[in-house]
Tab-separated table of C-alpha atoms and ligand atoms in Angstrom:
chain	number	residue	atom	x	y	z
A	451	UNK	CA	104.621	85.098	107.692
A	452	UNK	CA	103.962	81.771	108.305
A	453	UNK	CA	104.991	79.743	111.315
A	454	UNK	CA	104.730	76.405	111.537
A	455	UNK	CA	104.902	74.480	114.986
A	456	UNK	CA	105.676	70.649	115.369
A	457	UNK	CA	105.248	68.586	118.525
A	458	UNK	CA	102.242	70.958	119.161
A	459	UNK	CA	100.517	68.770	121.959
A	460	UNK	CA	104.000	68.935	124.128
A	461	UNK	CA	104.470	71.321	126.970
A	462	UNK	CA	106.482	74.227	124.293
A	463	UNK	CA	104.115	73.292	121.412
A	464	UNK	CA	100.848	73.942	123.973
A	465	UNK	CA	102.922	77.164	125.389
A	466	UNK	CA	103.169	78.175	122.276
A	467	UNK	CA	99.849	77.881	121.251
A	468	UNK	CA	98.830	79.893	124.709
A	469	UNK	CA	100.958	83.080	123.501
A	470	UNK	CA	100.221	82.942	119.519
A	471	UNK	CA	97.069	85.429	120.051
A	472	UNK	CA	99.880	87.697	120.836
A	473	UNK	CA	101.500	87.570	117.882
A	474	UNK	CA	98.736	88.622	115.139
A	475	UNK	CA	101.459	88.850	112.619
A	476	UNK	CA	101.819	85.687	112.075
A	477	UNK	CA	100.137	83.085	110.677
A	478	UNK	CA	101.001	79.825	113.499
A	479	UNK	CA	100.133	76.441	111.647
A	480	UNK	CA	100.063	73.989	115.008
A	481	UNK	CA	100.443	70.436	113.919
A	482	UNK	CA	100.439	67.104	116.230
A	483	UNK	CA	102.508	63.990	116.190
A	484	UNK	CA	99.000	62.629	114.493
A	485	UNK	CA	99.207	65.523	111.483
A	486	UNK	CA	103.341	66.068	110.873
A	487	UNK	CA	105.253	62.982	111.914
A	488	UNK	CA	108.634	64.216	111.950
A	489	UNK	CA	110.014	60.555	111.173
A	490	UNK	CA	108.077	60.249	108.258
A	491	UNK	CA	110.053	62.411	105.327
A	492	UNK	CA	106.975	62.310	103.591
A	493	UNK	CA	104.646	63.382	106.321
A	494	UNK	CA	106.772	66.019	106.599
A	495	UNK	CA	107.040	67.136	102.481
A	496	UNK	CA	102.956	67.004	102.230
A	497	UNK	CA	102.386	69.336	105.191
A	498	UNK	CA	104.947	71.568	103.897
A	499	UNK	CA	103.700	72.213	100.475
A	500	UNK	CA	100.280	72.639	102.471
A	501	UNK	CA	101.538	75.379	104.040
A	502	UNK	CA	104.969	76.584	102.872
A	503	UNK	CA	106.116	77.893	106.160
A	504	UNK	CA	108.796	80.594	106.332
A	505	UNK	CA	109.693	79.258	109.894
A	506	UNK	CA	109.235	75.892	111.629
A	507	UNK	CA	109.599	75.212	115.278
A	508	UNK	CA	110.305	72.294	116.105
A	509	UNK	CA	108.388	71.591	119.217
A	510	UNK	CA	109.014	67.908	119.028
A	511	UNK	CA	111.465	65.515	120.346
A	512	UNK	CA	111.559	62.443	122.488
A	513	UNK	CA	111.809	63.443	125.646
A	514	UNK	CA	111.740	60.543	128.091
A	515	UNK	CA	115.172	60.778	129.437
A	516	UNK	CA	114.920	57.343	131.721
A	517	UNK	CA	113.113	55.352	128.959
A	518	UNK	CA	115.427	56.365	126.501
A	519	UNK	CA	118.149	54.004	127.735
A	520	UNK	CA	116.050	51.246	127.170
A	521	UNK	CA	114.791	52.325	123.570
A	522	UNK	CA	117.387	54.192	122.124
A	523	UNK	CA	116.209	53.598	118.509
A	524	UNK	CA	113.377	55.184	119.046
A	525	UNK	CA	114.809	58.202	121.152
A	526	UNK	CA	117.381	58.313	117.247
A	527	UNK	CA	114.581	57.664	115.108
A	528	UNK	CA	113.198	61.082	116.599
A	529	UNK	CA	115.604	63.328	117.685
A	530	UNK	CA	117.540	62.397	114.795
A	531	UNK	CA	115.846	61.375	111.941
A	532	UNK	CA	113.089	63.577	112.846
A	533	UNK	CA	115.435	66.474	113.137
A	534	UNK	CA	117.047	65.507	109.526
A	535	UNK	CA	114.296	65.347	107.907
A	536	UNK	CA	112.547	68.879	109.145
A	537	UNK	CA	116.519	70.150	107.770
A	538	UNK	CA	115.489	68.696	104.686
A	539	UNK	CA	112.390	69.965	103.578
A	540	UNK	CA	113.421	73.575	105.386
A	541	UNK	CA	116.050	73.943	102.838
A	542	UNK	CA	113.808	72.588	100.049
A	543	UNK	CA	111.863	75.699	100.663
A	544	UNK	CA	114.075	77.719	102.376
A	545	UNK	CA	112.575	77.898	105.600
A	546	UNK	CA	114.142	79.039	108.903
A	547	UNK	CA	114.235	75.698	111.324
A	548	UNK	CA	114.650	76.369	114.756
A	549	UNK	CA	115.322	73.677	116.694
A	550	UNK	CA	115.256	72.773	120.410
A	551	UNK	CA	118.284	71.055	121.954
A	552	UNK	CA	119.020	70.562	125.705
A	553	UNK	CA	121.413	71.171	128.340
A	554	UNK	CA	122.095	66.855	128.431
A	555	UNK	CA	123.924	67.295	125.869
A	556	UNK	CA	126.658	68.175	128.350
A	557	UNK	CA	128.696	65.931	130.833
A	558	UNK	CA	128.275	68.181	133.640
A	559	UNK	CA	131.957	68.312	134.345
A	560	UNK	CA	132.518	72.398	134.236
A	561	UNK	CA	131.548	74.385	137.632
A	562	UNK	CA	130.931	77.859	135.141
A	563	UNK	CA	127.832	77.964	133.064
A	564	UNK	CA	128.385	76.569	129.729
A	565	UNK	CA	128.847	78.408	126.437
A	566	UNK	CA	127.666	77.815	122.731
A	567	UNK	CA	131.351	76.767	122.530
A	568	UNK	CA	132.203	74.607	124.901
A	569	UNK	CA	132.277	70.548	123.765
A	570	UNK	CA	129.297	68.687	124.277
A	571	UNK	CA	129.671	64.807	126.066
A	572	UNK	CA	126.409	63.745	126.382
A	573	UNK	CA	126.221	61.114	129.653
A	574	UNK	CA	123.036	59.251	128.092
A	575	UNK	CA	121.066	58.141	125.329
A	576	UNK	CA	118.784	61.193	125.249
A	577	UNK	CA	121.436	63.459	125.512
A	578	UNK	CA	123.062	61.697	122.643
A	579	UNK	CA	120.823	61.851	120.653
A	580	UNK	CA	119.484	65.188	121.068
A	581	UNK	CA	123.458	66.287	120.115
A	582	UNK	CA	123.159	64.327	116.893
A	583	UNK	CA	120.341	65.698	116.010
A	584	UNK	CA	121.836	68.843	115.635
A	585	UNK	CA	124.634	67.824	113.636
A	586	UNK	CA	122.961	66.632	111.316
A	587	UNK	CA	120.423	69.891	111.483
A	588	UNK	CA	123.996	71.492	110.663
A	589	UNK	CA	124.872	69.494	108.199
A	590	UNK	CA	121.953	69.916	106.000
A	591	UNK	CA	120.609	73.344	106.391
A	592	UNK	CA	122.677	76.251	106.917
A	593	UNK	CA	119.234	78.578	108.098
A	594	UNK	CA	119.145	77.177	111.608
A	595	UNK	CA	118.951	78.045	114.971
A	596	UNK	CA	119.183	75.728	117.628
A	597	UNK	CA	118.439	76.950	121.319
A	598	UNK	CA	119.559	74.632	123.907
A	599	UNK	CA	117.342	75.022	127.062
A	600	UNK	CA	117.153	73.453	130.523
A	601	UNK	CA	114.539	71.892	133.310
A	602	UNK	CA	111.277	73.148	131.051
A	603	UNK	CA	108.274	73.198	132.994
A	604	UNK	CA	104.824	74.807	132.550
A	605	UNK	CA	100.873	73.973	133.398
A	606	UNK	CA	100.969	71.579	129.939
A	607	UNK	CA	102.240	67.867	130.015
A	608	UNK	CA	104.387	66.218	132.345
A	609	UNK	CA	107.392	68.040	134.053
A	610	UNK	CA	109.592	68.256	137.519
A	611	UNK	CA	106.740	70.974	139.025
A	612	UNK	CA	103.580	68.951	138.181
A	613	UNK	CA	105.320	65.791	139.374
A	614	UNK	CA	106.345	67.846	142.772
A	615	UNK	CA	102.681	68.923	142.930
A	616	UNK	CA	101.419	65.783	142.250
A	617	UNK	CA	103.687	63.951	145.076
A	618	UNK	CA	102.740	66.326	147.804
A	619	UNK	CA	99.227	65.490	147.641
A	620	UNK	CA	99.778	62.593	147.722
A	621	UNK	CA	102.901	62.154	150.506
A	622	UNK	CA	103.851	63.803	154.059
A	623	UNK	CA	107.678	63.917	152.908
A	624	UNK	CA	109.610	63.906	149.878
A	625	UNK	CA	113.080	63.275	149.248
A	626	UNK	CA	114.814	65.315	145.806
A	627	UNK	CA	118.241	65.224	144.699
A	628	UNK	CA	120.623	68.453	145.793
A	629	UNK	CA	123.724	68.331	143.949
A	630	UNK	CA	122.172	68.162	140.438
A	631	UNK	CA	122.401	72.048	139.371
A	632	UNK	CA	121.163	73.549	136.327
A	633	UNK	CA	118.178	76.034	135.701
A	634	UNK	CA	114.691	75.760	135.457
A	635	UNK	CA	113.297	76.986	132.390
A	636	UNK	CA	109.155	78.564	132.160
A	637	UNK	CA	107.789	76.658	128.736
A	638	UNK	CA	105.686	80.212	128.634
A	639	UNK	CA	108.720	82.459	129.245
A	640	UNK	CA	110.854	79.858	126.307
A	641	UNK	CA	108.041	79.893	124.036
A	642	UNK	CA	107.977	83.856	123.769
A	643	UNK	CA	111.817	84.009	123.541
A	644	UNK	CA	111.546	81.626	120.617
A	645	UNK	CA	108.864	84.030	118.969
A	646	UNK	CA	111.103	87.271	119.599
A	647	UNK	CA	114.498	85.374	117.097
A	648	UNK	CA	111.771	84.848	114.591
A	649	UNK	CA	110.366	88.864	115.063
A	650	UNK	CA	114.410	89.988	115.440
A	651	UNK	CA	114.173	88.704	111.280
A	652	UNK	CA	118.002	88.156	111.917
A	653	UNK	CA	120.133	85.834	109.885
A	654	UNK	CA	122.909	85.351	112.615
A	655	UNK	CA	122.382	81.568	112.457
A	656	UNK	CA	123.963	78.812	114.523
A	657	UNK	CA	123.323	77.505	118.433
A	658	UNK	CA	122.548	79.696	121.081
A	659	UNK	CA	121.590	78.856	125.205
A	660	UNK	CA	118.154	79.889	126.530
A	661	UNK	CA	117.518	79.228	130.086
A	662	UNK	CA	115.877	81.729	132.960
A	663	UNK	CA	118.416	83.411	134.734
A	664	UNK	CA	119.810	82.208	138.376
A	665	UNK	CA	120.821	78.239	139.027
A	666	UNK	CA	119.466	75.954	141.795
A	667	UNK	CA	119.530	71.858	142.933
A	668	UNK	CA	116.312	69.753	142.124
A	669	UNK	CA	115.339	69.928	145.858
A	670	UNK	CA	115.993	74.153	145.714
A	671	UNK	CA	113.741	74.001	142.585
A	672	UNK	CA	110.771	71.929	145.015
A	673	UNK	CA	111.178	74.191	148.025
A	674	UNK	CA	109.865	77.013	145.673
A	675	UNK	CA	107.712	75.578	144.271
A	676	UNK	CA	106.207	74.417	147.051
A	677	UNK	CA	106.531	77.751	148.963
A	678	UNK	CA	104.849	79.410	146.019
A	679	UNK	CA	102.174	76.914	146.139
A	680	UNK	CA	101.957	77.016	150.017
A	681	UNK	CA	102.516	73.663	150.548
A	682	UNK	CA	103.709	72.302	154.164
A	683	UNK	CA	105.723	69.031	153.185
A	684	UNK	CA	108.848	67.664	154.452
A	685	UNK	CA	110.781	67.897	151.984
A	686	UNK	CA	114.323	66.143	152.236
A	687	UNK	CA	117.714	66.677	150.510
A	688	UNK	CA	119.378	63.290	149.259
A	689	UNK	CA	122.519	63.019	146.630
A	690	UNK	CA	122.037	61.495	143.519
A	691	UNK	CA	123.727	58.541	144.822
A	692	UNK	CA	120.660	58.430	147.183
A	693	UNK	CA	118.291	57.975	143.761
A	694	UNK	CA	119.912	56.052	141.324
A	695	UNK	CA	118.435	56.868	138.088
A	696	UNK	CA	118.394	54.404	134.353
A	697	UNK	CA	119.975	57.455	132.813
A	698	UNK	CA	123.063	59.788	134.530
A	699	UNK	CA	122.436	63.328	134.682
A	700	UNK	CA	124.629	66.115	134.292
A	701	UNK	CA	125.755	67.377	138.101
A	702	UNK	CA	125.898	71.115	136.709
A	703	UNK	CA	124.153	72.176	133.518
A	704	UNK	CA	123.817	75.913	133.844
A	705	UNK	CA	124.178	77.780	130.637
A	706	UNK	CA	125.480	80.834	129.749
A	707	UNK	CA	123.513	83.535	128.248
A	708	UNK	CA	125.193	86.087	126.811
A	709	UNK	CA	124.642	85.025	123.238
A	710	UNK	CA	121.138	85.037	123.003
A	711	UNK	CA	120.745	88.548	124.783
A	712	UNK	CA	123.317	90.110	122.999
A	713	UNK	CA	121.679	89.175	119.790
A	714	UNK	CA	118.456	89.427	120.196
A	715	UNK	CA	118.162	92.348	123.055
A	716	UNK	CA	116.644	89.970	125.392
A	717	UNK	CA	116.271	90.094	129.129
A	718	UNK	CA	115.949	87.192	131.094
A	719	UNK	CA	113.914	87.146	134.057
A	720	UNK	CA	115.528	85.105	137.023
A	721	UNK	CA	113.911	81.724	137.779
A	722	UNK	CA	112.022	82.542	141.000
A	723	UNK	CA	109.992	85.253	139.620
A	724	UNK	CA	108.922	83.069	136.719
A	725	UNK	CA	107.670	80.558	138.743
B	1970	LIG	P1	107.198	67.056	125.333
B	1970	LIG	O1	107.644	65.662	125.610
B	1970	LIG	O2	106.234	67.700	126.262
B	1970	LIG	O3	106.567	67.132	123.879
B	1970	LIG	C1	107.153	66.514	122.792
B	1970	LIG	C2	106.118	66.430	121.702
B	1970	LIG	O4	106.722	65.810	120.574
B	1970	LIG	C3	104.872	65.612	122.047
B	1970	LIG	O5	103.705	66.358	121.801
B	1970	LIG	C4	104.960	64.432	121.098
B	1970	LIG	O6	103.689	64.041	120.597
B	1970	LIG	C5	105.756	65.012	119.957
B	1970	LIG	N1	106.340	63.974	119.133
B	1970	LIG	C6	106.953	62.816	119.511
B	1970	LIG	N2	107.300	62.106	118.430
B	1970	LIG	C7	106.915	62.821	117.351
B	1970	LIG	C8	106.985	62.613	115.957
B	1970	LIG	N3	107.537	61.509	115.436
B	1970	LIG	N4	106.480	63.555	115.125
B	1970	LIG	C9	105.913	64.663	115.624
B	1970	LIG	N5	105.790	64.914	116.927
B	1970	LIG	C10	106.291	64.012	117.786
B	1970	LIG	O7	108.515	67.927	125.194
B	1970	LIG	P2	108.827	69.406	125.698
B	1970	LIG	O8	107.788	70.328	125.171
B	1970	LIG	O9	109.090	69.358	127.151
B	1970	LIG	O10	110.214	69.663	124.983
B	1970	LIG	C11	110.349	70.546	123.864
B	1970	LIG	C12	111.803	70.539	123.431
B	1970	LIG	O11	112.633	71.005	124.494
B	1970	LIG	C13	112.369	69.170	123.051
B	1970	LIG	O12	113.202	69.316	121.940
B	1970	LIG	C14	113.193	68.754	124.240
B	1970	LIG	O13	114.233	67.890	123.885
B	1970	LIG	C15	113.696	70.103	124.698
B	1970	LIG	N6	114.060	70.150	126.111
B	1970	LIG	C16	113.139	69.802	127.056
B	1970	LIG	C17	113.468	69.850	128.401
B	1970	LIG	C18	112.466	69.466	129.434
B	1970	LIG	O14	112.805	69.594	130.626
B	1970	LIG	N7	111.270	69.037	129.095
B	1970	LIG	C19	114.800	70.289	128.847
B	1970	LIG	C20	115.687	70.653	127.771
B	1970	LIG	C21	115.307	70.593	126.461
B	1970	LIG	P3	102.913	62.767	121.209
B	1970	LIG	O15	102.631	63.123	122.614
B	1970	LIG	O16	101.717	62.645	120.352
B	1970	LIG	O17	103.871	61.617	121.084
């Protein structure tokens, strides 16, 4: 069984190379921007009859959410394209594609976690074009699943918790945003869930939510991870008013996971512990 992993230099792609010893089973193909470029239909054809993958993961997006308002086609030619054309030579060869969406694809407006069902209104570019992505991922190949995830962080590339880390060694106090709530999301803990659909060998296709369990503000998310980190800082709550931002963010982006662990028989381990 071969897996095949886009976007491998990003924070899931290098997760997912960290856990692939793991999984002997499989055979994990791990190709950079430089070797697949999603955009690139062709690019994408060649490396496929290379290795004729019975899964793909893709592992890569654009994912600056700021910049994105300032280059949207590039944030489309991506997350859109990108995802269209990984659809298209999946169902050339009828491979599984499972694709990674994101909780910005929602406006934020609900106070209860949100479902697969529930209608997405994305309140920026990024989100926007994450959300097309997968309709056109639906609209060309039927062998999909799309997980939709939230705050990812992990020891790899940039992220919320090396940014944190980063700023307290360099700053007495720190002001972070706390009425922005959603869940943060270990790249390491994502990475294995991802690994467990393709072991599961289901065919129950479509969208499903994967997040860690438990929800938490921006500045909740900092305290731990300074406490973890024993870090003295003063750390200060602001609104979001407080930090006005290129793109707007969701206020409340928690999703609901009952899908996904009815499915596939996972458990989800709360936030805090993964930390
Ligand atoms: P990263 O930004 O860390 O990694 C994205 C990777 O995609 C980079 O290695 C980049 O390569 C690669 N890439 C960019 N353009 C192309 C291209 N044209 N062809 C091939 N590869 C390309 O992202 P994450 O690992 O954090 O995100 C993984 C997924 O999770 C994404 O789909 C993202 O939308 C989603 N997500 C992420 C969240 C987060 O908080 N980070 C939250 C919710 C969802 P290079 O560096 O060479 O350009």
């Amino acid at each position: 069984m071969v897996v095949l992993v886009t976007g491998a230099n990003g924070q899931l792609g290098q997760s997912l190379q960290s856990i692939c010893g793991n999984y002997p089973e499989f055979t994990f193909v791990f190709c950079s921007s430089q070797e697949l470029d999603i955009t690139n239909l062709d690019s994408c054809q060649s490396v496929y009859k290379k290795y004729k993958p019975d899964y793909c993961i893709n592992a890569a997006a654009y994912t600056a959410v700021d910049k994105a308002e300032s280059e949207p086609e590039k944030a489309y030619l991506i997350n859109v394209i990108g995802a269209k054309n990984l659809a298209e030579v999946c169902k050339e060869i009828n491979t599984v594609l499972i694709h990674i969406s994101t909780d910005f694809v929602f406006d934020g407006s609900k106070t209860k976690p949100y479902t697969e069902e529930d209608v997405p209104n994305p309140t920026g570019v990024y989100g926007q074009s994450k959300l097309e992505g997968e309709i056109e991922i639906k609209k060309t190949w039927e062998k999909h699943f799309i997980v939709r995830t939230s705050w990812v962080y992990s020891q790899f590339g940039n992220n919320f918790m090396k940014t944190m880390l980063r700023l307290a060694s360099e700053r007495d106090t720190l002001s972070v945003v706390n009425d922005q709530i959603g869940t943060p999301t270990n790249a390491v803990d994502l990475a294995n869930a991802l690994v467990t659909i393709i072991k599961s060998n289901k065919e129950d296709y479509g969208i499903y939510n994967y997040s860690n369990e438990g929800q938490c503000s921006w500045y909740d998310f900092a305290q731990k991870i300074f406490e973890v980190n024993n870090i003295n800082i003063n750390l200060l709550p602001i609104p979001t008013s407080n930090y006005p931002t290129p793109a707007k963010r969701p206020k409340y982006s928690v999703l609901d996971k009952s899908k996904i662990k009815d499915v596939f028989g996972l458990e989800i381990k709360k936030w805090e512990e993964l930390l």
